[in-house]
Coordinates of N, CA and C in Angstrom, one line a residue:
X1 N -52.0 17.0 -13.3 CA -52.9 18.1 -13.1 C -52.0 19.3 -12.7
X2 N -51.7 20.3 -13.2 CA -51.0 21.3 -13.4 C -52.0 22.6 -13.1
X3 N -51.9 23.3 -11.6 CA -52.8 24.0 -11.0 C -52.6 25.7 -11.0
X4 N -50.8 25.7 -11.3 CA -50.4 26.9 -11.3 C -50.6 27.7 -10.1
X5 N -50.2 27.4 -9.0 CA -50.5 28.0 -7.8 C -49.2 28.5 -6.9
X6 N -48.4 29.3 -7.7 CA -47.5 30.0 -6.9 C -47.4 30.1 -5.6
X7 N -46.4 29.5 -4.5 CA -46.1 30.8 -3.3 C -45.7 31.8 -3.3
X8 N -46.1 32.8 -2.2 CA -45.5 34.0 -2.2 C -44.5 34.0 -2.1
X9 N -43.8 35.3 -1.8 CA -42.6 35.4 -1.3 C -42.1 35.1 -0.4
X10 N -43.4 34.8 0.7 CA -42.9 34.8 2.1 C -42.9 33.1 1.9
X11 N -43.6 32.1 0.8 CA -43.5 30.7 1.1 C -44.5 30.4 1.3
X12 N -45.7 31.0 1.4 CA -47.3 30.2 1.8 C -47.9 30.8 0.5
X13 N -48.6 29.9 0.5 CA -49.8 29.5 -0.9 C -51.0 30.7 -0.1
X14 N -51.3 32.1 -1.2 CA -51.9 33.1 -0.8 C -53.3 32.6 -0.3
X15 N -54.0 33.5 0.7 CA -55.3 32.9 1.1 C -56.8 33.1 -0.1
X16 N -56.2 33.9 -1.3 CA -56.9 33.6 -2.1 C -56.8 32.4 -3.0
X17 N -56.2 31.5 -3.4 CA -55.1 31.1 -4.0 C -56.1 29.7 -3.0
X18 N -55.8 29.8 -2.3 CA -56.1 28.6 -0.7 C -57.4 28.5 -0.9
X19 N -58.4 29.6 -0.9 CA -60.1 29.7 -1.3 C -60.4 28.7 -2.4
X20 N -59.4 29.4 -3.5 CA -60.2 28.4 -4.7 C -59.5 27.3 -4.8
X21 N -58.5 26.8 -4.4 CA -58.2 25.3 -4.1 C -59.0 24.5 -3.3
X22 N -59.5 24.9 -2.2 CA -60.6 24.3 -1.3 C -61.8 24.1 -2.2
X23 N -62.1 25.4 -2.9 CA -63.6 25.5 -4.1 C -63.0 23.9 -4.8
X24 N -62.3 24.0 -5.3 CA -62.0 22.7 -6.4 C -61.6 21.6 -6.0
X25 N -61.4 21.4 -5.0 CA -61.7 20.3 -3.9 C -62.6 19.6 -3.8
X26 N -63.7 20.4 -3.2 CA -64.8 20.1 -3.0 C -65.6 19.8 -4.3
X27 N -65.6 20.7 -5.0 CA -66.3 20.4 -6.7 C -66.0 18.7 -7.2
X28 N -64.3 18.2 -7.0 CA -63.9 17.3 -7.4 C -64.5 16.1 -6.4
X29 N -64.6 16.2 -5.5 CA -65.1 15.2 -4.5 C -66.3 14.5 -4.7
X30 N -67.3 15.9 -4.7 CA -68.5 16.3 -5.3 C -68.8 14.9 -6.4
X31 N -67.4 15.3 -7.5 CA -68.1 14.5 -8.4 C -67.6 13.1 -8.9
X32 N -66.2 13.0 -8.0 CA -65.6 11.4 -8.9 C -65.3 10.9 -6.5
X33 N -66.0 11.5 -5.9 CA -65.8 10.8 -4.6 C -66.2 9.6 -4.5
X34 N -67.4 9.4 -4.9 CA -68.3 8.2 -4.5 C -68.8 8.0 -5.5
X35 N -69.0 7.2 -6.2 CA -69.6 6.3 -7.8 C -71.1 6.8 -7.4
X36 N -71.9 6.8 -8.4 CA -73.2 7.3 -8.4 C -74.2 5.6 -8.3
X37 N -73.7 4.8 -8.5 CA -74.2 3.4 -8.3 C -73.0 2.7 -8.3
X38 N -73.8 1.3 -7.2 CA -73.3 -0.1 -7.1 C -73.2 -0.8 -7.7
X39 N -72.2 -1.9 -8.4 CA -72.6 -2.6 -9.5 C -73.1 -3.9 -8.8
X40 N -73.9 -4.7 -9.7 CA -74.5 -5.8 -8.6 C -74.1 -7.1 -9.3
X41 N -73.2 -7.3 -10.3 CA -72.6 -8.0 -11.1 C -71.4 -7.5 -12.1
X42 N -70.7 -8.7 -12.2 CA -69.3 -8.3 -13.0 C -69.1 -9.5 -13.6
X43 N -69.1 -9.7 -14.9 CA -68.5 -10.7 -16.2 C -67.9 -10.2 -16.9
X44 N -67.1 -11.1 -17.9 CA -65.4 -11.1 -18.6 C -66.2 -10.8 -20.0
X45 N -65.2 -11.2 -20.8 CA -65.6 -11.1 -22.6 C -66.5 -12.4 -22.6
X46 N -66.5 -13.4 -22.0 CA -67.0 -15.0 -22.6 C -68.2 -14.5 -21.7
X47 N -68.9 -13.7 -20.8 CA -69.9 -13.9 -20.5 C -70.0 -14.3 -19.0
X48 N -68.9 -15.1 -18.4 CA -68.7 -15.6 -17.0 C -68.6 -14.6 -16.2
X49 N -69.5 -15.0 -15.3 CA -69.6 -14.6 -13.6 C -68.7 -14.2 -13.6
X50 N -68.2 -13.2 -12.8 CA -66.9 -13.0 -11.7 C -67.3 -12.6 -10.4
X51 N -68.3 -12.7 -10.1 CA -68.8 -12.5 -8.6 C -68.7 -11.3 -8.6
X52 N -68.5 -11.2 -6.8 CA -69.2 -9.4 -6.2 C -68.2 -8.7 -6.6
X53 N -68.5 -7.5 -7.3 CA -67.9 -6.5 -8.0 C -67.1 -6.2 -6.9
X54 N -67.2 -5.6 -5.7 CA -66.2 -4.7 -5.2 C -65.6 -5.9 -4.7
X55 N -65.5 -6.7 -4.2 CA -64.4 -7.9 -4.3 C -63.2 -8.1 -5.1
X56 N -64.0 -7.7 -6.7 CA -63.0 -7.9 -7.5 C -61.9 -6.4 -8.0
X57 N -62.5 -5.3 -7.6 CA -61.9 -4.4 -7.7 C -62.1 -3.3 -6.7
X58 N -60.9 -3.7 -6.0 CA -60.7 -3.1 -4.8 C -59.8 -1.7 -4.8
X59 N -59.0 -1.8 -5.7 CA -58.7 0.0 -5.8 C -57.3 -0.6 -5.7
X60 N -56.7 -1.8 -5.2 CA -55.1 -2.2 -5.0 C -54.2 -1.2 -6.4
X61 N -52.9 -1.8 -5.7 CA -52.1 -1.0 -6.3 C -51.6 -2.9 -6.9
X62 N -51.8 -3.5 -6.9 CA -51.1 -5.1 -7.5 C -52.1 -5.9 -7.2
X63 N -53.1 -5.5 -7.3 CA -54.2 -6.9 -7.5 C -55.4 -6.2 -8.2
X64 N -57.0 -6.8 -8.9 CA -57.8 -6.5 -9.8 C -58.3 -7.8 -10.6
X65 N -59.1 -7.3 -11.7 CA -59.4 -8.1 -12.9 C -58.6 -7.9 -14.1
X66 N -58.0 -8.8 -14.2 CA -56.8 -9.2 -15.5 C -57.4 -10.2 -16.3
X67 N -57.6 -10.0 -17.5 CA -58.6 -11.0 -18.9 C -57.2 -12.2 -18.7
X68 N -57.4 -13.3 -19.6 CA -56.8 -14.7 -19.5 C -55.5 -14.1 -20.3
X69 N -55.6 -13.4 -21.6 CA -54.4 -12.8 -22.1 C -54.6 -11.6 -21.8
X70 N -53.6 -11.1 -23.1 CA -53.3 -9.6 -23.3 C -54.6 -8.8 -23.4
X71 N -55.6 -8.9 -24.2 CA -56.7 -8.1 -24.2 C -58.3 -9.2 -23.8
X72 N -59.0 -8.3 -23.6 CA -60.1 -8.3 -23.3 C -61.3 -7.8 -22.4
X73 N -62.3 -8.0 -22.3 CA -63.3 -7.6 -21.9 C -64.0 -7.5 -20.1
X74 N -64.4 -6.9 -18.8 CA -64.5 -6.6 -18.1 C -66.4 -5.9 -17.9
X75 N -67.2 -6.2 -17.7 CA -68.8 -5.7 -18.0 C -69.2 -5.9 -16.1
X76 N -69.7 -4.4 -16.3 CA -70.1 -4.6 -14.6 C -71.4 -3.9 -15.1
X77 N -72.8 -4.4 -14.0 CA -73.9 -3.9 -14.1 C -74.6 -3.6 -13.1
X78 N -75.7 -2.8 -13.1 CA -76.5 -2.2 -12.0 C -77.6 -2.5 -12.2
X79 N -78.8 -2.2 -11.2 CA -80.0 -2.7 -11.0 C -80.9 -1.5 -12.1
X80 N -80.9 -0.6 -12.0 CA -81.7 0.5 -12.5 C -81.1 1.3 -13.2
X81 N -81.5 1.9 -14.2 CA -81.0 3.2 -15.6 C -80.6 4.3 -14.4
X82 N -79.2 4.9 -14.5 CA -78.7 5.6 -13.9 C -77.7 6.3 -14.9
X83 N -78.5 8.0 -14.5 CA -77.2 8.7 -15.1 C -75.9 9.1 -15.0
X84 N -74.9 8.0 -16.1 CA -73.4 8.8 -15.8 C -72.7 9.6 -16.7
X85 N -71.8 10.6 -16.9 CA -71.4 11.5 -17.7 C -69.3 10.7 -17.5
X86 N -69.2 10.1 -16.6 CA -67.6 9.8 -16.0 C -67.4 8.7 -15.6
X87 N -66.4 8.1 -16.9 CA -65.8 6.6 -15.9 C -64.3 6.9 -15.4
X88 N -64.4 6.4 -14.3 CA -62.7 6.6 -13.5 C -62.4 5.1 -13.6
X89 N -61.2 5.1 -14.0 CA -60.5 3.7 -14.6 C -59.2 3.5 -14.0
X90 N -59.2 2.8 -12.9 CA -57.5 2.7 -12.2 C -57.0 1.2 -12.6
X91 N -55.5 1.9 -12.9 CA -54.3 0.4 -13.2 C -53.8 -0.1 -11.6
X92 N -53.3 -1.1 -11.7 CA -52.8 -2.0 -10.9 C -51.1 -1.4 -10.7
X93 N -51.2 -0.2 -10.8 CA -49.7 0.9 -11.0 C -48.6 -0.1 -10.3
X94 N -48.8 -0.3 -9.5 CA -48.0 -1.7 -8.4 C -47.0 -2.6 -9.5
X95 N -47.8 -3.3 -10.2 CA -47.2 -4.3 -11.5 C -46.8 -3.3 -12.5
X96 N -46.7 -2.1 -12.9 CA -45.7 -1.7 -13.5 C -47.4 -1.1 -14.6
X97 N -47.0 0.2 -15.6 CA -47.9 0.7 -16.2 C -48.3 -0.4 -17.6
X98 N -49.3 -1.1 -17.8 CA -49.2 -1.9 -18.8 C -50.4 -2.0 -19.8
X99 N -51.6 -1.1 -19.5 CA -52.3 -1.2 -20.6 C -52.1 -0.1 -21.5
X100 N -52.1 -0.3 -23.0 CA -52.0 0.7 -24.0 C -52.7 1.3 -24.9
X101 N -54.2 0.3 -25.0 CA -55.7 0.8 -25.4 C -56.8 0.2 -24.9
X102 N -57.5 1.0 -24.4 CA -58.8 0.2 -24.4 C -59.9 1.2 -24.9
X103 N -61.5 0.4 -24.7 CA -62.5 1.0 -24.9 C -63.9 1.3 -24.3
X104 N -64.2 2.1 -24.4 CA -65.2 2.4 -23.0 C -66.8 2.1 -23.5
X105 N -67.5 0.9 -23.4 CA -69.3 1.7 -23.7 C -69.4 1.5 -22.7
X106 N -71.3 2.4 -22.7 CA -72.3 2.1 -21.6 C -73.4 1.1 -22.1
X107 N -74.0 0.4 -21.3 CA -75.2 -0.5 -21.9 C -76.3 0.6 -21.8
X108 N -77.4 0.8 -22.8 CA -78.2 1.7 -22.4 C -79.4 1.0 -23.6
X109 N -80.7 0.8 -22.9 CA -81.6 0.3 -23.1 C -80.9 -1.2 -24.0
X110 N -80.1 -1.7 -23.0 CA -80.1 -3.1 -23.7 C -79.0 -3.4 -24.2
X111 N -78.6 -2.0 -25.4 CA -77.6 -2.6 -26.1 C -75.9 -1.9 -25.8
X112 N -74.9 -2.0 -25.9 CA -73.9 -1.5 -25.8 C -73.5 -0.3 -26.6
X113 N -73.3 1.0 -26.7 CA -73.1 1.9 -27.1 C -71.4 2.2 -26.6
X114 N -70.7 3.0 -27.9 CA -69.4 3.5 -27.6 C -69.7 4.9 -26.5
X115 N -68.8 4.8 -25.7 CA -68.9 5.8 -24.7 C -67.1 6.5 -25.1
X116 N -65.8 5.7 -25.2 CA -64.6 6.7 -24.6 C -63.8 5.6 -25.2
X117 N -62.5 6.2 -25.8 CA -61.7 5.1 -26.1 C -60.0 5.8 -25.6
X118 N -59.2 5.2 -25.4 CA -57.8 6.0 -25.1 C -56.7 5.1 -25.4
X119 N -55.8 5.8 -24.4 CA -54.2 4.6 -24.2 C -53.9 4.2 -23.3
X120 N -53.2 4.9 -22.2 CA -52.8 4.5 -21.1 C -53.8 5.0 -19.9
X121 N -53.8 4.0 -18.9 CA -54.6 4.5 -17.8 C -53.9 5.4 -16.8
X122 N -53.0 4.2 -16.1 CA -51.7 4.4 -15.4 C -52.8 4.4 -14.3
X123 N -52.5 5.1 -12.8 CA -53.0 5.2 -11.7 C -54.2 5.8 -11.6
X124 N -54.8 6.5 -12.4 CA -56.3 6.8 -12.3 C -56.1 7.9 -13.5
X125 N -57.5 7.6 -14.4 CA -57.9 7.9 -15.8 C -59.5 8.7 -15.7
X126 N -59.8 9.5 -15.7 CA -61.2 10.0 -16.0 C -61.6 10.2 -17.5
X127 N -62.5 9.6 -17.7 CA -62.8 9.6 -19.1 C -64.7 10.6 -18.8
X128 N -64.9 11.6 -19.4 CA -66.0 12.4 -19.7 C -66.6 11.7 -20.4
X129 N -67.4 10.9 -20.8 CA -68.3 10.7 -21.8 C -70.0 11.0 -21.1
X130 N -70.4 10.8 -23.3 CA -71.7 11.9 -23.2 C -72.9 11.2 -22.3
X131 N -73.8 12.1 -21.2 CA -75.1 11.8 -20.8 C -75.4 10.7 -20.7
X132 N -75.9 9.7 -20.3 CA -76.7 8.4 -20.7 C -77.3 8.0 -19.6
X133 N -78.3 7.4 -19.6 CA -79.0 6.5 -18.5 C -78.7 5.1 -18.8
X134 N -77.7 4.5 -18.1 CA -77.0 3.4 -18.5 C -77.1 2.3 -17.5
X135 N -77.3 0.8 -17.9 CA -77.4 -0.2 -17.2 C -76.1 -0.9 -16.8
X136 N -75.3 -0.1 -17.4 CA -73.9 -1.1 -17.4 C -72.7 -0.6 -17.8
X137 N -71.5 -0.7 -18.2 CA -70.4 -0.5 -18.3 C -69.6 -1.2 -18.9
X138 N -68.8 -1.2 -20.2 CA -67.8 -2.3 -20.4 C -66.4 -2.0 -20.8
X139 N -65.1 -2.1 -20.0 CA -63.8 -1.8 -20.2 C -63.7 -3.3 -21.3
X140 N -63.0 -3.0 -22.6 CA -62.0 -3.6 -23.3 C -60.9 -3.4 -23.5
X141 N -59.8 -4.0 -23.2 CA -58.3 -3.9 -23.5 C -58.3 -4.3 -24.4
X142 N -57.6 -3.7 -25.6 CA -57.0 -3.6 -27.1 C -56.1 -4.0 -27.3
X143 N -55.3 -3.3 -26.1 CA -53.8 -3.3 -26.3 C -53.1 -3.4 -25.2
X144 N -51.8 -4.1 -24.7 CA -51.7 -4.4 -23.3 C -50.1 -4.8 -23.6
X145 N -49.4 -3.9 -23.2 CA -47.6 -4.6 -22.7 C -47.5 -5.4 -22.1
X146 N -48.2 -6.1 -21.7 CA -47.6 -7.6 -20.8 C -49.5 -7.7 -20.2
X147 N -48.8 -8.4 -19.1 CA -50.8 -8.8 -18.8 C -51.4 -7.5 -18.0
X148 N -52.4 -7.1 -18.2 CA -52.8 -6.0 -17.4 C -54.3 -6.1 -16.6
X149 N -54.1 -5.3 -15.3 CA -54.6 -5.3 -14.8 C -55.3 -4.1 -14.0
X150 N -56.3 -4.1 -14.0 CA -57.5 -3.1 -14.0 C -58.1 -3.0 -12.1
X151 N -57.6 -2.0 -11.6 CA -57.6 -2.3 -10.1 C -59.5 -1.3 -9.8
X152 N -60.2 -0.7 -10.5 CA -60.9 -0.3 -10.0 C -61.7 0.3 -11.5
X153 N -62.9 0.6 -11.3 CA -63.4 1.0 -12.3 C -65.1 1.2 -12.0
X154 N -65.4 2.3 -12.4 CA -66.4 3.0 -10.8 C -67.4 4.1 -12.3
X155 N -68.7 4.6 -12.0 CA -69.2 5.4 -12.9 C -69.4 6.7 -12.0
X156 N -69.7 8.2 -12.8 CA -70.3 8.9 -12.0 C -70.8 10.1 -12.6
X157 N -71.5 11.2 -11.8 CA -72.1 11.8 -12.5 C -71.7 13.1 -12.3
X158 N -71.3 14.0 -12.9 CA -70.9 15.7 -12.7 C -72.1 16.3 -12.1
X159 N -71.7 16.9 -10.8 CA -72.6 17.6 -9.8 C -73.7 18.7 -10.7
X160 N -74.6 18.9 -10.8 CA -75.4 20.3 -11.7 C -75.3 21.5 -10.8
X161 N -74.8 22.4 -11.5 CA -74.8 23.7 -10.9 C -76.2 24.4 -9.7

């Protein structure tokens, strides 16, 4: 994130300069602070349980949900159609940067829809995708340098003016 916020001369960040960093602060908190829902379940690619979501993805820097190999599938769900426009997707940065694609849907009325696709996550990834009232979420790994691991993965919604 490259902010472009010069010191002066004298060495402090101007108090205009300070205003809109606070503004953007807050905006950002606003919108990727707190997930917009709980998920109340979490299963793999074969469809298995993995128990209580925030159990399994605690935000660690060396622990999460890692598939049996290199790629695979991760599906967390919620109780009620909730709108999200943002998934934030954190690596296990700890064990070293190791996923190199994956793919984002949302479940929405039922079925899986493409939401966001990329490369690397690394320590936290925001992915924008479009509008939806979504029941669910599914990260797939495509691509993975060694085994990877997925420390957090949360939905949310951009604050409306």
């Amino acid at each position: 994130l490259l902010l472009n916020v010069p010191p002066t001369r004298e060495g402090r960040i101007h108090d205009v300069d300070a205003a809109r960093l606070a503004e953007f602060g807050a905006k950002r908190q606003a919108w990727v602070g707190a997930p917009v829902v709980t998920p109340v379940r979490a299963s793999d690619s074969t469809g298995t349980a993995l128990g209580e979501p925030r159990a399994l993805l605690r935000g660690g820097t060396h622990d999460g949900w890692s598939p049996a190999g290199l790629t695979g599938s991760l599906s967390l769900h919620w109780a009620r159609p909730t709108r999200v426009d943002t998934i934030s997707l954190h690596e296990a940065v700890g064990l070293g940067q190791r996923i190199a694609g994956y793919r984002v849907e949302l479940e929405v009325n039922g079925r899986w829809q493409p939401a966001s696709e990329g490369t690397t996550i690394g320590h936290r990834k925001l992915d924008r995708v479009p509008a939806e009232a979504a029941t669910g979420v599914r990260v797939t790994i495509t691509e993975s340098l060694d085994r990877p691991v997925l420390s957090n993965l949360t939905v949310h919604r951009f604050p409306e003016e």
